Coordinates of N, CA and C in Angstrom, one line a residue:
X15 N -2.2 33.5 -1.5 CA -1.3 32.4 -1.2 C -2.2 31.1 -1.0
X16 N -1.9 30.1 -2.0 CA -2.6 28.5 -1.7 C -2.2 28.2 -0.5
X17 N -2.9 26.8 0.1 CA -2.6 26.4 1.4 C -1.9 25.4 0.9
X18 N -1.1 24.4 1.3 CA -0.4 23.4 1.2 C -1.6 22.8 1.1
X19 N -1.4 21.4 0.1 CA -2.7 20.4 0.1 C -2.3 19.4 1.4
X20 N -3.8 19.0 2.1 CA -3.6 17.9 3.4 C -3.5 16.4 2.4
X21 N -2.2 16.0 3.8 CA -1.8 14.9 3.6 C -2.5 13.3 3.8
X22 N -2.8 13.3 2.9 CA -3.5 11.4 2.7 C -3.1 10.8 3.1
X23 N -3.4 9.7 4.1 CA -2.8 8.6 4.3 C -2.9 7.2 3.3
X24 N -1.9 6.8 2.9 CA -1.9 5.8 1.9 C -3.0 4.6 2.8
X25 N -3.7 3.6 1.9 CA -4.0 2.4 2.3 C -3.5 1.6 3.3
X26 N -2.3 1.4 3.0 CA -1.6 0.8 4.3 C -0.7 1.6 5.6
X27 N -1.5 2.8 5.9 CA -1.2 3.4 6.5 C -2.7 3.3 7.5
X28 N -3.9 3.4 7.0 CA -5.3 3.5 7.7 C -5.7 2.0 7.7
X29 N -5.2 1.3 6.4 CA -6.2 -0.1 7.0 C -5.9 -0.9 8.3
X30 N -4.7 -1.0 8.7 CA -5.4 -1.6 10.0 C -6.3 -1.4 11.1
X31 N -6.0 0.7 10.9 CA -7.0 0.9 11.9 C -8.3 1.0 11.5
X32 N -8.7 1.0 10.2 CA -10.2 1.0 9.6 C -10.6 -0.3 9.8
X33 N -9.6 -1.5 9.9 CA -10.4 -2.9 9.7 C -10.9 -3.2 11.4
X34 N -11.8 -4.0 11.1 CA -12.3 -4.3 12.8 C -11.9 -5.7 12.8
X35 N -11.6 -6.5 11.8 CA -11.0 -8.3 12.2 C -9.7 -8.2 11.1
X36 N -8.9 -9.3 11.4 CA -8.0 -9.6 10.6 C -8.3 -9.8 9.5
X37 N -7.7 -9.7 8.4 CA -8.2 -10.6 7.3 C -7.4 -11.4 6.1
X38 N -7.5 -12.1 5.5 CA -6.6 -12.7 4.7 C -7.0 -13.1 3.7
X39 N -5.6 -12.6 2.7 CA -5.7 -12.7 1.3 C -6.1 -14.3 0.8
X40 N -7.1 -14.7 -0.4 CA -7.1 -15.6 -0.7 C -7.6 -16.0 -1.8
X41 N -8.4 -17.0 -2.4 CA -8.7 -17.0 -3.6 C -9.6 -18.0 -3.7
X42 N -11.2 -17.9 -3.6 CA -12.4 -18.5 -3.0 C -13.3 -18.9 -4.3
X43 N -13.8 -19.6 -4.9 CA -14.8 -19.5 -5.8 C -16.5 -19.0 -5.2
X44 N -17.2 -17.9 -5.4 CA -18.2 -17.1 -5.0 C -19.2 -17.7 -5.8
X45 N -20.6 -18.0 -5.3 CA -21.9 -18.1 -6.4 C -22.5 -16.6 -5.2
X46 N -22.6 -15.5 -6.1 CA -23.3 -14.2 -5.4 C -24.7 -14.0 -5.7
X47 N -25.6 -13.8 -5.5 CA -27.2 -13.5 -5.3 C -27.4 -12.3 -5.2
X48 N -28.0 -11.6 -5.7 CA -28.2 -9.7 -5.0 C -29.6 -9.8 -6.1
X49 N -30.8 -9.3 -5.5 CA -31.9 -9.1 -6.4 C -32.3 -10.1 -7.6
X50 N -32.1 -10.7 -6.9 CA -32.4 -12.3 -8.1 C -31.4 -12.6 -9.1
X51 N -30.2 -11.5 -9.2 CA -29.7 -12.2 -10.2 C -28.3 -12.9 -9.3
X52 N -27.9 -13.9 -10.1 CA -26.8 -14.3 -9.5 C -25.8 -14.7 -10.5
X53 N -24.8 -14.8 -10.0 CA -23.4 -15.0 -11.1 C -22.3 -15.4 -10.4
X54 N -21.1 -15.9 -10.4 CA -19.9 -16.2 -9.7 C -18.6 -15.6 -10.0
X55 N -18.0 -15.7 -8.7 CA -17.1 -14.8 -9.0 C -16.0 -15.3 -7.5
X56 N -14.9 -14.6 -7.1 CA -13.8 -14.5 -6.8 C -13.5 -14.1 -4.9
X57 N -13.5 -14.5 -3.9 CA -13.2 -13.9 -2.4 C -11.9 -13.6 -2.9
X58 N -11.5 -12.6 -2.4 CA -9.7 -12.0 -2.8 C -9.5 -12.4 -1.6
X59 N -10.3 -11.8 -0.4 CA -10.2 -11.5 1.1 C -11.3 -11.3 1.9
X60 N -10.6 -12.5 3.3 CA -11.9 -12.5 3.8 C -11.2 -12.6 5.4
X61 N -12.7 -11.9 6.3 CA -12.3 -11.9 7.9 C -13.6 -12.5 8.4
X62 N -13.5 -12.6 9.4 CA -15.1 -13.3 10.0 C -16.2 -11.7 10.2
X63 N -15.6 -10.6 9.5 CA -16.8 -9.5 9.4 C -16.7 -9.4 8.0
X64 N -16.2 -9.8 7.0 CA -16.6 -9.7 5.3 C -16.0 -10.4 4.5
X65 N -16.2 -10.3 3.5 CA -15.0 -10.4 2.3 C -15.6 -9.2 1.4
X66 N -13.8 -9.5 0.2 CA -14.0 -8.5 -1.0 C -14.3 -9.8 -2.1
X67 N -15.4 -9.2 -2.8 CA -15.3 -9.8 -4.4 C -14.8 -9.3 -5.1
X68 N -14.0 -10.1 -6.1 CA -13.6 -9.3 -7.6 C -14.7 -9.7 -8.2
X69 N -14.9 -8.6 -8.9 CA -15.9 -8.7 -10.1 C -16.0 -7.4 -10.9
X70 N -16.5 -7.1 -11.7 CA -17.0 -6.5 -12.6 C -18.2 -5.7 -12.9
X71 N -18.7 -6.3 -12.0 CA -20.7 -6.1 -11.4 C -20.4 -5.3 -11.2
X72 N -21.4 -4.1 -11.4 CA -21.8 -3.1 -10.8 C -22.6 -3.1 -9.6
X73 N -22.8 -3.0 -8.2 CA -23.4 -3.5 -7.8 C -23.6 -2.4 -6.4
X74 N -24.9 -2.1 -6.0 CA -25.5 -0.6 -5.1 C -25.2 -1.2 -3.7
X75 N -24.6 -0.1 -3.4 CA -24.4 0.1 -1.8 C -25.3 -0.2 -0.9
X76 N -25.1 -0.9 0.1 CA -26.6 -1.1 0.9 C -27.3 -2.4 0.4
X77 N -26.9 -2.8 -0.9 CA -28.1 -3.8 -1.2 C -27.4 -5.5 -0.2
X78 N -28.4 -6.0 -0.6 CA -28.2 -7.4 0.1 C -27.6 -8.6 -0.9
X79 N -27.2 -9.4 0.1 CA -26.6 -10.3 -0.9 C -26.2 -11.9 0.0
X80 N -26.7 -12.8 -1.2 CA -26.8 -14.0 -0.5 C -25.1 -14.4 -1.5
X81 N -24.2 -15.3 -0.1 CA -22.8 -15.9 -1.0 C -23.1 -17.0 -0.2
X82 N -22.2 -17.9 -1.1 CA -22.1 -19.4 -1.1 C -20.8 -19.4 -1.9
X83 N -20.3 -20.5 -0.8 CA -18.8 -20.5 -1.4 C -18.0 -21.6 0.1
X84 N -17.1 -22.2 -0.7 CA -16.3 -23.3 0.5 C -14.9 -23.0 0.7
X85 N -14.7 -23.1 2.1 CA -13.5 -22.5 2.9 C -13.0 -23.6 2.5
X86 N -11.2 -23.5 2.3 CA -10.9 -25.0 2.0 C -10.9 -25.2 3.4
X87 N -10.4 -26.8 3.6 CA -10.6 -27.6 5.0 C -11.6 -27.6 5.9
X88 N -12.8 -27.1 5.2 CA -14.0 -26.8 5.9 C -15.0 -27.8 5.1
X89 N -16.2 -29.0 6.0 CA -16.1 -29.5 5.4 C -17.5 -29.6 4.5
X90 N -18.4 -28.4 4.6 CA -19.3 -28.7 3.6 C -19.5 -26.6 3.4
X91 N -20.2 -26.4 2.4 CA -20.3 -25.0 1.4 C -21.3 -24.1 2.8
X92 N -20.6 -22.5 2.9 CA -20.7 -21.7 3.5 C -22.0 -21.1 2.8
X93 N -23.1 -21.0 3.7 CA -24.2 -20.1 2.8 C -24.6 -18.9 3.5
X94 N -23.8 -17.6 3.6 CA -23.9 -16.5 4.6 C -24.5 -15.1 3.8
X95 N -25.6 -14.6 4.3 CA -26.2 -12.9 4.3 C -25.4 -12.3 4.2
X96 N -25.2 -11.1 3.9 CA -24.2 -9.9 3.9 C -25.1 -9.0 3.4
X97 N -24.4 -7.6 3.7 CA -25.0 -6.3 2.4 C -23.6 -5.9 2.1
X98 N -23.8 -5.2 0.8 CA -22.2 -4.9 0.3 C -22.1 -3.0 0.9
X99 N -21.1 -3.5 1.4 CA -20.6 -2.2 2.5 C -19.8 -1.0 1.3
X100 N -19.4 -2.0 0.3 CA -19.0 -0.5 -0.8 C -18.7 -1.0 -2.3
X101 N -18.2 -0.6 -3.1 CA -18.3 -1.1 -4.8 C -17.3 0.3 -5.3
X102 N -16.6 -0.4 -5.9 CA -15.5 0.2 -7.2 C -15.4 -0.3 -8.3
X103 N -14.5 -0.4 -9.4 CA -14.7 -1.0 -10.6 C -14.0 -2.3 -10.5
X104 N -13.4 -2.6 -9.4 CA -12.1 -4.0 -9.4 C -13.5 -5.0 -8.5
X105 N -14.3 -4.1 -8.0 CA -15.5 -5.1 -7.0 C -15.7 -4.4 -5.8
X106 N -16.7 -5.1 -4.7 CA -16.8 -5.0 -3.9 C -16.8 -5.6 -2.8
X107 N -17.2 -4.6 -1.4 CA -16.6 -4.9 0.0 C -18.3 -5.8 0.7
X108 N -18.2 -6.7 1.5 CA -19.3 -7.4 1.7 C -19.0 -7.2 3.3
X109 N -19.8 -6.7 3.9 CA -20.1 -7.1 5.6 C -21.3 -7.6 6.1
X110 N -20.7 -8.9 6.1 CA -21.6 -10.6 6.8 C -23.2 -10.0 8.2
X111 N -24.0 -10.7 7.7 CA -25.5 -10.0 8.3 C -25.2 -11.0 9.7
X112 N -25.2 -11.9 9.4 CA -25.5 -13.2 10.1 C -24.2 -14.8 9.9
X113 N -23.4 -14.6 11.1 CA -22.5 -15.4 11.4 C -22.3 -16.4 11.9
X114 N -23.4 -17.3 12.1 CA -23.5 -18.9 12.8 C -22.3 -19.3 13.3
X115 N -22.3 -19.8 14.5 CA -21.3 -20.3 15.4 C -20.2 -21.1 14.4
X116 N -20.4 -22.1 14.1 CA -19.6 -23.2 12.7 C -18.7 -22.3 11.9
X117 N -19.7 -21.3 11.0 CA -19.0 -20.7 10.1 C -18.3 -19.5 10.8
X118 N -18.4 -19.2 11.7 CA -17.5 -17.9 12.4 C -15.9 -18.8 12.6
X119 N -16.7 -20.0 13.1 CA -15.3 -20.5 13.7 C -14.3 -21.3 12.6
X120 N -14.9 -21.5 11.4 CA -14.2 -22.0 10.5 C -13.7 -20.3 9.8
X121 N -14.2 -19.8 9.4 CA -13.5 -18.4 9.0 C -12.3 -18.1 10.2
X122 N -12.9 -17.8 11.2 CA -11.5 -17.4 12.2 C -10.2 -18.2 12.0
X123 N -10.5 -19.7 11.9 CA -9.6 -20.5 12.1 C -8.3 -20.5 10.3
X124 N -9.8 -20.2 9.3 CA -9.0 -20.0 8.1 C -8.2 -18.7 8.1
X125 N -8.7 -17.6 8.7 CA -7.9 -16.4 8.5 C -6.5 -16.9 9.6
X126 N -6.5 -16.8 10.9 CA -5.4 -17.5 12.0 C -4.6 -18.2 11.3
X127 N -4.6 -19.2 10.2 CA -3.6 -20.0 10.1 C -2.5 -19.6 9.3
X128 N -3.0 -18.4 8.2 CA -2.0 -17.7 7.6 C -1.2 -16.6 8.8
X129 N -1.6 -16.2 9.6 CA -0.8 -15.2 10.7 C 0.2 -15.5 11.7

């Protein structure tokens, strides 16, 4: 006798308990850095603990990564650390090394205004 297969929780069943900040959908222009190479690309979504890139990159877990990119109504270009916390084929998940007071508080303030 098979066992019944366990039940999955869909995505929007776990992500809010998986996420640790809010976050909000958007649409960012990225200049990304990881091992010297760099190329641009897309914030889908961002919280004051990450964003996701779209991209196409293949790009290794654990590695480091310098982004630069401007929050609108913020008034000069965000240059923040990260390592990429995960990678699929649509892109990956980035969680922020280092958060300077300014840019924490313009991220917070960008994600809050859509909620």
């Amino acid at each position: 006798e098979t066992e019944p297969p366990e039940r999955t929780l869909s995505l929007e069943e776990t992500e809010p308990s998986m996420r640790e900040n809010p976050r909000r959908p958007c649409l960012i222009n990225a200049d990304c850095r990881i091992q010297g190479n760099s190329f641009r690309s897309y914030i889908l979504d961002i919280s004051i603990g990450g964003v996701f890139i779209e991209t196409g990159e293949r790009v290794p877990v654990g590695e480091t990564i310098l982004l630069n990119f401007t929050l609108p109504a913020f008034s000069h270009p965000v240059t923040l650390p990260g390592k990429i916390a995960w990678s699929g084929p649509q892109g990956f998940g980035v969680k922020f090394e280092v958060l300077p007071p300014p840019e924490g508080r313009a991220i917070k303030d960008y994600v809050d205004k859509e909620r």
